[in-house]
Amino acid sequence: MLNRVRSAVAHLVSPGGAPHARPKSPELPAETTAPPAAVAEAPRSPSARTTSGSGAPAKTGETRASFSRPTFLQLSPGGLRRADDHAGRAVQSPPDTGRRLPWSTGYAEVINAGKSRHNEDQACCEVVYVEGRRSLAGVPKEPRRGQGLCFYYWGLFDGHAGGGAAEMASRLLHRHIREQLKDLVEILQDPSPPPLCLSSTPGTPASCDPAQLVAPQSCCSPQKEVTHESLVVGAIENAFQLMDEQMARERHGHQVEGGCCALVAVYLLGKVYVANAGDSRAIIVRNGEILPMSREFTPETERRRLQLLGFLKPELLGSEFTHLEFPRRVQPKELGQRMLYRDQNMTGWAYKKIELEDLRFPLVCGEGKKARVMATIGVTRGLGDHNLKVCSSTLPIKPFLSCFPVQVYDLTQYEHCPDDVLILGTDGLWDVTNDREVAATVDKVLSAYEPNDPSRYTALAQALVLGARGTPRDRGWRLPNNKLGSGDDISVFVIPLGGPGSYS
Amino acid sequence: MLNRVRSAVAHLVSPGGAPHARPKSPELPAETTAPPAAVAEAPRSPSARTTSGSGAPAKTGETRASFSRPTFLQLSPGGLRRADDHAGRAVQSPPDTGRRLPWSTGYAEVINAGKSRHNEDQACCEVVYVEGRRSLAGVPKEPRRGQGLCFYYWGLFDGHAGGGAAEMASRLLHRHIREQLKDLVEILQDPSPPPLCLSSTPGTPASCDPAQLVAPQSCCSPQKEVTHESLVVGAIENAFQLMDEQMARERHGHQVEGGCCALVAVYLLGKVYVANAGDSRAIIVRNGEILPMSREFTPETERRRLQLLGFLKPELLGSEFTHLEFPRRVQPKELGQRMLYRDQNMTGWAYKKIELEDLRFPLVCGEGKKARVMATIGVTRGLGDHNLKVCSSTLPIKPFLSCFPVQVYDLTQYEHCPDDVLILGTDGLWDVTNDREVAATVDKVLSAYEPNDPSRYTALAQALVLGARGTPRDRGWRLPNNKLGSGDDISVFVIPLGGPGSYS
């Protein structure tokens, strides 16, 4: 995904973001997550382990300049070197002999063809236990075992301008989600509607006991119904935001270079939540039918949001950019002529007389994979990028990057068969294939395996990665139709919707 | 639609809008459109004809305080009184004996059950001829007859807080569209891609002759392909904006009270363009299948856009509103407790500790038909409302109201039968029925008429209006299922997709 960022000049400046209404990040537990099994030192910038800066509660725990692959690949140092080989581009999956991924998940990845030094994709697949918070008012925790919740978690992180942000997110984002869910452990397990207000008086050890909550029916003013599902969506949304804020705080100490797209699936209490910030993609293939589970966020799909922001906050554009879009760059000799344009309100085009400020570079330009914000970045949502500046300028890009929506899929509403799967893939997959072709591969590969063969989902993930990578020929990596294969990092999760119990 | 606006305190203030990139409104021709056939003086505020203010190019031509119904209804003074009768609520359609509406269009309307003094819906159905502009550089026009374009035009305007805006829009919006299309007359008739830049040198009588245009292929920089269709979309979008700006300019002289939703269909060169600002709705019923042709814009569907604007421009909220949403109004005694909230980034809900500024009134509150922006207005897109203020406040609402998208339907891509129709209806229709029920009525009514009977579309429009109005019973207007009928103004166009030529 490096070529999506033309410039990532990492000036060390303070973040320019506006204040957030979001609640403060609760302190993440001090214990570190299991360190990646295979970590190689990158030769460029070995840095000492650093402590968190002031106001930085979470411990990242690792040296950020190291290169690593997901723990679950169980790579030896030699295996890690092979995974890092741009020439061979061997497809990596968890070993058949080792512990399988949770939920019988299939996974495969391959490094890029040389566009960046290392594989800048990262992945995480975990079962996470959430202990309820005994108190909601800040008094010490007294965990009550056995009343917690478990969620399954899959994350794909596609880094750009360095692998640091993707690596950090792969280690920490699920812990932010766990923190956000802690307040909800009892509420989510209570079938009655969630309380709108929690009656925790500061200084008093209030309890999350439903009997002590202000129940909705006790309020006299009209009120909205809030579902359990929307609380989980809110928790994931806030976790993304807090992950991003942690990257902003710790970027000096930990060299969290660049940024990353994040595509996450969470299974909790019968439902799958898919959250996407960036241009990775999730689809469900169910009985041959395709259900999109994410939308891509690019300068083209988000043009009007970006233009509106530039229009409302012209200081973000400096004197270098215009929020208007033109079908091509305006030339000085065209001053006074009439050119097609569109603004933040328009989906169509109209002619306008070219004025001096129209000669500025457009905030959004280019088409397809070449579309860019401020001539710099090709995705408009993601984590990190706090240091990203416009090339040869001090203008920050970050204010234009945003968060993400969550889509929910209710697993209990449909009788799933073993061939129904949720596919998560980075853009390395989707750049050279489409939903329909992926669905055809799902059918072809899974039908070649017994329904209870646990290796079938890894085989499918490998087939998808191989199909997008192609084979080396005279002129680069080629697909069977002789078109160019993806030269990008490619990572794929295959999650069987029949659930983890059906397979052994 | 009056009850959508809790307060329309019409302070005479200057508009607070930010500068627009939009091109200046070309001067609309001085000739007035045909005045409404039936105009009754409203007793409240007869005003003298006023001239346009400085910078106000278009002539509205009419006294604004008068009450009128669409010209094509051909109402006599007696007929006008009957159309204005809240007790009888007689359904109005163009007379069978008179000139039929263009394109064999069906139309029916009925006045509200007493919620406002007059019917605040307005309608327009016209065939509009567009003469090309000989010059694009401001030199005098030399019309070349026979090279122009015709478009068919249907508009429904649902007024609120007075009928002035709807009445003005029904007379002038299609003229703004015509003005915007004038530059495109030759371009749209030339099958080659539209020129990105028009080489009109100021001071030189440049021509729109395609040979003199800078053709796209002559430019070396990468460029976007712009379709003819997107030029028409841009023209309609700009026409809406210019109509709104004209209302802002002329609201003092012409008593353009309130605002209006606008739903417009334009047929041009084989395609139907549907533009919607507000909560009217358009659907196509084709071979029994329903194709939505518009989206509704309400505080609920536009919550995040509104919240983002309040977040980025807090001065628009004064000290009275918060951009955060809560499921119910926060009470002072709940300070320090934790309540569910969501901000401009969230689709889900999360708990936050209540702080002092959370006690402010939420920018967006309520649900369904009771949802409001700043406790005042229930639609978020439309024309007018330049004087609308928050109740008992000087805060303007207008900055939160926005324009609209255009959807395009290609008539040539499908062999339409006489039963395929495009339905335009104000919210008086849709409040008590849905797409499926409307499609059932389409089937039932049209199958009772011969396919070449020109009165079938008016009969269908009448059936839809009657079905939404219901019949008077002991306790108000009731539907056959005894539910309340719509007490709102109801207006419906039925446009046969087979085109105007099939029927005589």
PDB file of C-alpha atoms in Angstrom, chain B residues 194-437:
ATOM      1  CA  PRO B 194     -18.044  17.328 -23.692  1.00  0.00           C
ATOM      2  CA  PRO B 195     -15.168  19.784 -23.886  1.00  0.00           C
ATOM      3  CA  LEU B 196     -13.527  20.274 -20.500  1.00  0.00           C
ATOM      4  CA  CYS B 197     -12.725  23.890 -21.239  1.00  0.00           C
ATOM      5  CA  LEU B 198     -14.474  26.427 -23.434  1.00  0.00           C
ATOM      6  CA  SER B 199     -12.009  28.653 -25.235  1.00  0.00           C
ATOM      7  CA  SER B 200     -13.890  31.903 -24.894  1.00  0.00           C
ATOM      8  CA  THR B 201     -11.354  34.684 -24.715  1.00  0.00           C
ATOM      9  CA  PRO B 202     -12.762  37.667 -22.827  1.00  0.00           C
ATOM     10  CA  GLY B 203     -13.531  40.517 -25.134  1.00  0.00           C
ATOM     11  CA  THR B 204     -13.569  38.293 -28.167  1.00  0.00           C
ATOM     12  CA  PRO B 205     -16.907  37.053 -29.442  1.00  0.00           C
ATOM     13  CA  ALA B 206     -16.108  33.418 -28.944  1.00  0.00           C
ATOM     14  CA  SER B 207     -18.483  30.807 -30.135  1.00  0.00           C
ATOM     15  CA  CYS B 208     -19.810  27.596 -28.758  1.00  0.00           C
ATOM     16  CA  ASP B 209     -19.139  26.028 -32.141  1.00  0.00           C
ATOM     17  CA  PRO B 210     -17.655  22.607 -31.322  1.00  0.00           C
ATOM     18  CA  ALA B 211     -14.784  23.232 -33.707  1.00  0.00           C
ATOM     19  CA  GLN B 212     -13.670  26.146 -31.561  1.00  0.00           C
ATOM     20  CA  LEU B 213     -13.869  24.324 -28.267  1.00  0.00           C
ATOM     21  CA  VAL B 214     -10.799  22.974 -26.560  1.00  0.00           C
ATOM     22  CA  ALA B 215     -11.364  19.280 -27.132  1.00  0.00           C
ATOM     23  CA  PRO B 216     -10.316  16.888 -24.378  1.00  0.00           C
ATOM     24  CA  GLN B 217      -7.847  15.100 -26.580  1.00  0.00           C
ATOM     25  CA  SER B 218      -5.850  18.286 -27.010  1.00  0.00           C
ATOM     26  CA  CYS B 219      -4.897  18.329 -23.327  1.00  0.00           C
ATOM     27  CA  CYS B 220      -1.842  16.427 -22.261  1.00  0.00           C
ATOM     28  CA  SER B 221      -2.440  16.163 -18.499  1.00  0.00           C
ATOM     29  CA  PRO B 222      -4.481  13.221 -17.206  1.00  0.00           C
ATOM     30  CA  GLN B 223      -8.125  14.092 -17.124  1.00  0.00           C
ATOM     31  CA  LYS B 224     -11.471  12.739 -16.049  1.00  0.00           C
ATOM     32  CA  GLU B 225     -14.101  11.730 -18.493  1.00  0.00           C
ATOM     33  CA  VAL B 226     -17.210  13.836 -18.039  1.00  0.00           C
ATOM     34  CA  THR B 227     -20.467  12.533 -19.484  1.00  0.00           C
ATOM     35  CA  HIS B 228     -23.269  14.498 -21.088  1.00  0.00           C
ATOM     36  CA  GLU B 229     -25.518  13.146 -18.384  1.00  0.00           C
ATOM     37  CA  SER B 230     -23.377  14.636 -15.605  1.00  0.00           C
ATOM     38  CA  LEU B 231     -23.624  18.052 -17.274  1.00  0.00           C
ATOM     39  CA  VAL B 232     -27.420  17.898 -17.049  1.00  0.00           C
ATOM     40  CA  VAL B 233     -27.136  16.800 -13.410  1.00  0.00           C
ATOM     41  CA  GLY B 234     -24.819  19.740 -12.698  1.00  0.00           C
ATOM     42  CA  ALA B 235     -27.213  22.116 -14.457  1.00  0.00           C
ATOM     43  CA  ILE B 236     -30.146  20.965 -12.295  1.00  0.00           C
ATOM     44  CA  GLU B 237     -28.057  21.151  -9.125  1.00  0.00           C
ATOM     45  CA  ASN B 238     -26.966  24.701  -9.898  1.00  0.00           C
ATOM     46  CA  ALA B 239     -30.535  25.677 -10.790  1.00  0.00           C
ATOM     47  CA  PHE B 240     -31.714  24.584  -7.332  1.00  0.00           C
ATOM     48  CA  GLN B 241     -28.922  26.588  -5.715  1.00  0.00           C
ATOM     49  CA  LEU B 242     -29.704  29.671  -7.791  1.00  0.00           C
ATOM     50  CA  MET B 243     -33.430  29.369  -7.054  1.00  0.00           C
ATOM     51  CA  ASP B 244     -32.568  29.294  -3.365  1.00  0.00           C
ATOM     52  CA  GLU B 245     -30.308  32.322  -3.711  1.00  0.00           C
ATOM     53  CA  GLN B 246     -33.042  34.198  -5.536  1.00  0.00           C
ATOM     54  CA  MET B 247     -35.416  33.489  -2.661  1.00  0.00           C
ATOM     55  CA  ALA B 248     -32.821  34.898  -0.273  1.00  0.00           C
ATOM     56  CA  ARG B 249     -32.469  38.073  -2.298  1.00  0.00           C
ATOM     57  CA  GLU B 250     -36.155  38.664  -2.858  1.00  0.00           C
ATOM     58  CA  ARG B 251     -37.603  37.584   0.432  1.00  0.00           C
ATOM     59  CA  HIS B 252     -37.995  41.125   1.700  1.00  0.00           C
ATOM     60  CA  GLY B 253     -39.813  42.526  -1.287  1.00  0.00           C
ATOM     61  CA  HIS B 254     -41.916  39.515  -2.135  1.00  0.00           C
ATOM     62  CA  GLN B 255     -42.838  37.990   1.199  1.00  0.00           C
ATOM     63  CA  VAL B 256     -41.346  34.647   0.316  1.00  0.00           C
ATOM     64  CA  GLU B 257     -42.332  33.264   3.665  1.00  0.00           C
ATOM     65  CA  GLY B 258     -41.165  29.873   4.836  1.00  0.00           C
ATOM     66  CA  GLY B 259     -39.557  27.295   2.647  1.00  0.00           C
ATOM     67  CA  CYS B 260     -40.455  24.277   0.595  1.00  0.00           C
ATOM     68  CA  CYS B 261     -39.392  20.811  -0.336  1.00  0.00           C
ATOM     69  CA  ALA B 262     -38.841  20.431  -4.061  1.00  0.00           C
ATOM     70  CA  LEU B 263     -39.190  17.226  -6.064  1.00  0.00           C
ATOM     71  CA  VAL B 264     -38.494  17.647  -9.744  1.00  0.00           C
ATOM     72  CA  ALA B 265     -38.371  15.352 -12.772  1.00  0.00           C
ATOM     73  CA  VAL B 266     -36.793  16.440 -16.042  1.00  0.00           C
ATOM     74  CA  TYR B 267     -36.968  14.460 -19.273  1.00  0.00           C
ATOM     75  CA  LEU B 268     -34.208  15.391 -21.685  1.00  0.00           C
ATOM     76  CA  LEU B 269     -32.713  13.468 -24.599  1.00  0.00           C
ATOM     77  CA  GLY B 270     -33.935  10.038 -23.554  1.00  0.00           C
ATOM     78  CA  LYS B 271     -33.259  10.281 -19.833  1.00  0.00           C
ATOM     79  CA  VAL B 272     -35.319  11.187 -16.804  1.00  0.00           C
ATOM     80  CA  TYR B 273     -33.524  13.139 -14.074  1.00  0.00           C
ATOM     81  CA  VAL B 274     -35.170  13.170 -10.645  1.00  0.00           C
ATOM     82  CA  ALA B 275     -33.949  15.742  -8.114  1.00  0.00           C
ATOM     83  CA  ASN B 276     -35.244  15.789  -4.554  1.00  0.00           C
ATOM     84  CA  ALA B 277     -34.646  18.280  -1.769  1.00  0.00           C
ATOM     85  CA  GLY B 278     -36.795  17.288   1.182  1.00  0.00           C
ATOM     86  CA  ASP B 279     -39.201  14.545   2.154  1.00  0.00           C
ATOM     87  CA  SER B 280     -41.309  14.144  -0.964  1.00  0.00           C
ATOM     88  CA  ARG B 281     -40.644  10.902  -2.808  1.00  0.00           C
ATOM     89  CA  ALA B 282     -40.406   9.518  -6.355  1.00  0.00           C
ATOM     90  CA  ILE B 283     -40.636   5.870  -7.320  1.00  0.00           C
ATOM     91  CA  ILE B 284     -40.839   4.032 -10.605  1.00  0.00           C
ATOM     92  CA  VAL B 285     -43.257   1.132 -10.849  1.00  0.00           C
ATOM     93  CA  ARG B 286     -42.110  -0.983 -13.770  1.00  0.00           C
ATOM     94  CA  ASN B 287     -43.651  -4.325 -14.536  1.00  0.00           C
ATOM     95  CA  GLY B 288     -44.751  -4.456 -10.895  1.00  0.00           C
ATOM     96  CA  GLU B 289     -41.202  -3.860  -9.658  1.00  0.00           C
ATOM     97  CA  ILE B 290     -40.424  -0.797  -7.515  1.00  0.00           C
ATOM     98  CA  LEU B 291     -37.363   1.364  -8.255  1.00  0.00           C
ATOM     99  CA  PRO B 292     -36.771   4.147  -5.712  1.00  0.00           C
ATOM    100  CA  MET B 293     -35.896   7.369  -7.537  1.00  0.00           C
ATOM    101  CA  SER B 294     -35.265   9.604  -4.537  1.00  0.00           C
ATOM    102  CA  ARG B 295     -34.138   9.530  -0.934  1.00  0.00           C
ATOM    103  CA  GLU B 296     -35.826  11.403   1.881  1.00  0.00           C
ATOM    104  CA  PHE B 297     -33.805  13.967   3.792  1.00  0.00           C
ATOM    105  CA  THR B 298     -34.748  14.255   7.433  1.00  0.00           C
ATOM    106  CA  PRO B 299     -32.951  15.038  10.704  1.00  0.00           C
ATOM    107  CA  GLU B 300     -32.593  11.285  11.200  1.00  0.00           C
ATOM    108  CA  THR B 301     -31.198  10.362   7.794  1.00  0.00           C
ATOM    109  CA  GLU B 302     -28.893  13.380   7.864  1.00  0.00           C
ATOM    110  CA  ARG B 303     -27.912  13.331  11.538  1.00  0.00           C
ATOM    111  CA  ARG B 304     -24.204  12.843  10.955  1.00  0.00           C
ATOM    112  CA  ARG B 305     -23.941  15.586   8.338  1.00  0.00           C
ATOM    113  CA  LEU B 306     -25.701  18.003  10.688  1.00  0.00           C
ATOM    114  CA  GLN B 307     -23.606  16.984  13.685  1.00  0.00           C
ATOM    115  CA  LEU B 308     -20.379  17.331  11.706  1.00  0.00           C
ATOM    116  CA  LEU B 309     -21.353  20.855  10.716  1.00  0.00           C
ATOM    117  CA  GLY B 310     -22.179  21.732  14.334  1.00  0.00           C
ATOM    118  CA  PHE B 311     -18.880  20.210  15.446  1.00  0.00           C
ATOM    119  CA  LEU B 312     -16.817  22.078  12.850  1.00  0.00           C
ATOM    120  CA  LYS B 313     -18.705  25.355  13.251  1.00  0.00           C
ATOM    121  CA  PRO B 314     -19.743  25.505  16.914  1.00  0.00           C
ATOM    122  CA  GLU B 315     -20.731  29.149  16.503  1.00  0.00           C
ATOM    123  CA  LEU B 316     -23.780  27.907  14.589  1.00  0.00           C
ATOM    124  CA  LEU B 317     -24.991  26.226  17.780  1.00  0.00           C
ATOM    125  CA  GLY B 318     -24.685  29.286  19.991  1.00  0.00           C
ATOM    126  CA  SER B 319     -24.643  28.468  23.677  1.00  0.00           C
ATOM    127  CA  GLU B 320     -28.024  26.766  23.400  1.00  0.00           C
ATOM    128  CA  PHE B 321     -27.327  23.563  21.475  1.00  0.00           C
ATOM    129  CA  THR B 322     -24.920  20.654  21.580  1.00  0.00           C
ATOM    130  CA  HIS B 323     -23.927  18.678  18.497  1.00  0.00           C
ATOM    131  CA  LEU B 324     -24.111  15.444  20.514  1.00  0.00           C
ATOM    132  CA  GLU B 325     -27.219  13.306  20.418  1.00  0.00           C
ATOM    133  CA  PHE B 326     -28.681  11.692  23.535  1.00  0.00           C
ATOM    134  CA  PRO B 327     -31.566   9.207  23.535  1.00  0.00           C
ATOM    135  CA  ARG B 328     -33.561  11.680  25.617  1.00  0.00           C
ATOM    136  CA  ARG B 329     -33.071  15.155  27.076  1.00  0.00           C
ATOM    137  CA  VAL B 330     -30.397  15.210  29.785  1.00  0.00           C
ATOM    138  CA  GLN B 331     -31.597  16.449  33.203  1.00  0.00           C
ATOM    139  CA  PRO B 332     -29.490  18.768  35.383  1.00  0.00           C
ATOM    140  CA  LYS B 333     -29.680  16.262  38.236  1.00  0.00           C
ATOM    141  CA  GLU B 334     -27.905  13.732  35.998  1.00  0.00           C
ATOM    142  CA  LEU B 335     -24.653  15.737  35.898  1.00  0.00           C
ATOM    143  CA  GLY B 336     -21.755  13.361  36.546  1.00  0.00           C
ATOM    144  CA  GLN B 337     -23.787  10.288  35.675  1.00  0.00           C
ATOM    145  CA  ARG B 338     -23.129   8.353  32.495  1.00  0.00           C
ATOM    146  CA  MET B 339     -25.579   8.561  29.642  1.00  0.00           C
ATOM    147  CA  LEU B 340     -25.757   7.091  26.164  1.00  0.00           C
ATOM    148  CA  TYR B 341     -24.693   9.474  23.391  1.00  0.00           C
ATOM    149  CA  ARG B 342     -23.487   9.504  19.818  1.00  0.00           C
ATOM    150  CA  ASP B 343     -21.498  12.045  17.860  1.00  0.00           C
ATOM    151  CA  GLN B 344     -20.920  12.860  14.197  1.00  0.00           C
ATOM    152  CA  ASN B 345     -18.705   9.813  13.678  1.00  0.00           C
ATOM    153  CA  MET B 346     -20.828   7.170  15.366  1.00  0.00           C
ATOM    154  CA  THR B 347     -23.657   4.991  14.162  1.00  0.00           C
ATOM    155  CA  GLY B 348     -23.721   3.139  17.492  1.00  0.00           C
ATOM    156  CA  TRP B 349     -24.187   4.425  21.033  1.00  0.00           C
ATOM    157  CA  ALA B 350     -21.812   4.600  23.996  1.00  0.00           C
ATOM    158  CA  TYR B 351     -21.915   5.943  27.551  1.00  0.00           C
ATOM    159  CA  LYS B 352     -20.296   9.229  28.484  1.00  0.00           C
ATOM    160  CA  LYS B 353     -20.111  11.149  31.719  1.00  0.00           C
ATOM    161  CA  ILE B 354     -22.605  14.002  31.640  1.00  0.00           C
ATOM    162  CA  GLU B 355     -20.940  17.400  31.714  1.00  0.00           C
ATOM    163  CA  LEU B 356     -22.438  20.855  31.933  1.00  0.00           C
ATOM    164  CA  GLU B 357     -22.595  21.489  28.195  1.00  0.00           C
ATOM    165  CA  ASP B 358     -24.420  18.217  27.633  1.00  0.00           C
ATOM    166  CA  LEU B 359     -27.422  19.900  29.267  1.00  0.00           C
ATOM    167  CA  ARG B 360     -27.824  22.029  26.160  1.00  0.00           C
ATOM    168  CA  PHE B 361     -30.576  21.121  23.753  1.00  0.00           C
ATOM    169  CA  PRO B 362     -29.415  18.568  21.169  1.00  0.00           C
ATOM    170  CA  LEU B 363     -28.984  19.790  17.587  1.00  0.00           C
ATOM    171  CA  VAL B 364     -30.944  16.748  16.393  1.00  0.00           C
ATOM    172  CA  CYS B 365     -33.702  15.245  18.508  1.00  0.00           C
ATOM    173  CA  GLY B 366     -36.840  13.149  18.202  1.00  0.00           C
ATOM    174  CA  GLU B 367     -37.743  10.206  16.032  1.00  0.00           C
ATOM    175  CA  GLY B 368     -39.642   9.609  12.811  1.00  0.00           C
ATOM    176  CA  LYS B 369     -42.007  12.393  11.828  1.00  0.00           C
ATOM    177  CA  LYS B 370     -41.224  14.141  15.117  1.00  0.00           C
ATOM    178  CA  ALA B 371     -37.476  14.436  14.501  1.00  0.00           C
ATOM    179  CA  ARG B 372     -36.314  18.068  14.460  1.00  0.00           C
ATOM    180  CA  VAL B 373     -33.225  20.164  13.752  1.00  0.00           C
ATOM    181  CA  MET B 374     -32.711  22.655  16.583  1.00  0.00           C
ATOM    182  CA  ALA B 375     -36.172  21.800  17.845  1.00  0.00           C
ATOM    183  CA  THR B 376     -37.581  23.605  14.849  1.00  0.00           C
ATOM    184  CA  ILE B 377     -37.688  21.954  11.441  1.00  0.00           C
ATOM    185  CA  GLY B 378     -38.343  18.382  10.354  1.00  0.00           C
ATOM    186  CA  VAL B 379     -36.716  18.379   6.906  1.00  0.00           C
ATOM    187  CA  THR B 380     -33.078  19.091   6.215  1.00  0.00           C
ATOM    188  CA  ARG B 381     -33.046  19.939   2.532  1.00  0.00           C
ATOM    189  CA  GLY B 382     -35.182  22.360   0.598  1.00  0.00           C
ATOM    190  CA  LEU B 383     -35.510  25.847  -0.815  1.00  0.00           C
ATOM    191  CA  GLY B 384     -36.128  29.032   1.126  1.00  0.00           C
ATOM    192  CA  ASP B 385     -36.262  29.239   4.919  1.00  0.00           C
ATOM    193  CA  HIS B 386     -33.804  32.112   4.826  1.00  0.00           C
ATOM    194  CA  ASN B 387     -35.573  33.851   7.694  1.00  0.00           C
ATOM    195  CA  LEU B 388     -36.129  30.747   9.782  1.00  0.00           C
ATOM    196  CA  LYS B 389     -34.826  31.124  13.307  1.00  0.00           C
ATOM    197  CA  VAL B 390     -34.803  28.872  16.313  1.00  0.00           C
ATOM    198  CA  CYS B 391     -37.861  29.602  18.449  1.00  0.00           C
ATOM    199  CA  SER B 392     -37.201  32.494  20.864  1.00  0.00           C
ATOM    200  CA  SER B 393     -33.679  32.877  19.529  1.00  0.00           C
ATOM    201  CA  THR B 394     -31.697  34.626  16.833  1.00  0.00           C
ATOM    202  CA  LEU B 395     -29.916  31.432  15.740  1.00  0.00           C
ATOM    203  CA  PRO B 396     -30.540  30.822  12.024  1.00  0.00           C
ATOM    204  CA  ILE B 397     -31.534  27.349  10.845  1.00  0.00           C
ATOM    205  CA  LYS B 398     -30.600  27.853   7.217  1.00  0.00           C
ATOM    206  CA  PRO B 399     -26.901  26.878   7.474  1.00  0.00           C
ATOM    207  CA  PHE B 400     -28.002  23.356   8.353  1.00  0.00           C
ATOM    208  CA  LEU B 401     -30.319  23.013   5.369  1.00  0.00           C
ATOM    209  CA  SER B 402     -28.731  21.727   2.222  1.00  0.00           C
ATOM    210  CA  CYS B 403     -29.275  20.860  -1.406  1.00  0.00           C
ATOM    211  CA  PHE B 404     -29.962  17.492  -2.970  1.00  0.00           C
ATOM    212  CA  PRO B 405     -28.795  14.722  -5.211  1.00  0.00           C
ATOM    213  CA  VAL B 406     -30.077  13.894  -8.670  1.00  0.00           C
ATOM    214  CA  GLN B 407     -30.846  10.378  -9.823  1.00  0.00           C
ATOM    215  CA  VAL B 408     -30.892   9.485 -13.482  1.00  0.00           C
ATOM    216  CA  TYR B 409     -33.052   6.929 -15.249  1.00  0.00           C
ATOM    217  CA  ASP B 410     -32.334   6.031 -18.854  1.00  0.00           C
ATOM    218  CA  LEU B 411     -35.652   5.611 -20.618  1.00  0.00           C
ATOM    219  CA  THR B 412     -33.982   4.059 -23.652  1.00  0.00           C
ATOM    220  CA  GLN B 413     -32.561   1.069 -21.795  1.00  0.00           C
ATOM    221  CA  TYR B 414     -35.874  -0.664 -21.337  1.00  0.00           C
ATOM    222  CA  GLU B 415     -38.942  -1.317 -23.445  1.00  0.00           C
ATOM    223  CA  HIS B 416     -41.636   0.323 -21.333  1.00  0.00           C
ATOM    224  CA  CYS B 417     -45.260  -0.701 -21.437  1.00  0.00           C
ATOM    225  CA  PRO B 418     -48.175   1.691 -20.786  1.00  0.00           C
ATOM    226  CA  ASP B 419     -48.449   0.459 -17.186  1.00  0.00           C
ATOM    227  CA  ASP B 420     -44.900   1.532 -16.277  1.00  0.00           C
ATOM    228  CA  VAL B 421     -45.052   4.864 -14.454  1.00  0.00           C
ATOM    229  CA  LEU B 422     -42.984   7.346 -12.504  1.00  0.00           C
ATOM    230  CA  ILE B 423     -44.884   8.576  -9.419  1.00  0.00           C
ATOM    231  CA  LEU B 424     -44.024  11.862  -7.718  1.00  0.00           C
ATOM    232  CA  GLY B 425     -45.788  12.526  -4.417  1.00  0.00           C
ATOM    233  CA  THR B 426     -45.489  14.957  -1.513  1.00  0.00           C
ATOM    234  CA  ASP B 427     -45.203  13.570   2.004  1.00  0.00           C
ATOM    235  CA  GLY B 428     -48.975  13.819   2.393  1.00  0.00           C
ATOM    236  CA  LEU B 429     -49.080  10.701   0.230  1.00  0.00           C
ATOM    237  CA  TRP B 430     -46.164   8.808   1.733  1.00  0.00           C
ATOM    238  CA  ASP B 431     -47.006   9.490   5.381  1.00  0.00           C
ATOM    239  CA  VAL B 432     -49.894   6.995   5.234  1.00  0.00           C
ATOM    240  CA  THR B 433     -48.858   4.612   2.481  1.00  0.00           C
ATOM    241  CA  ASN B 434     -45.744   2.913   1.184  1.00  0.00           C
ATOM    242  CA  ASP B 435     -44.109   1.943  -2.096  1.00  0.00           C
ATOM    243  CA  ARG B 436     -45.701  -1.507  -2.126  1.00  0.00           C
ATOM    244  CA  GLU B 437     -49.236  -0.229  -1.593  1.00  0.00           C
TER     245      GLU B 437
END
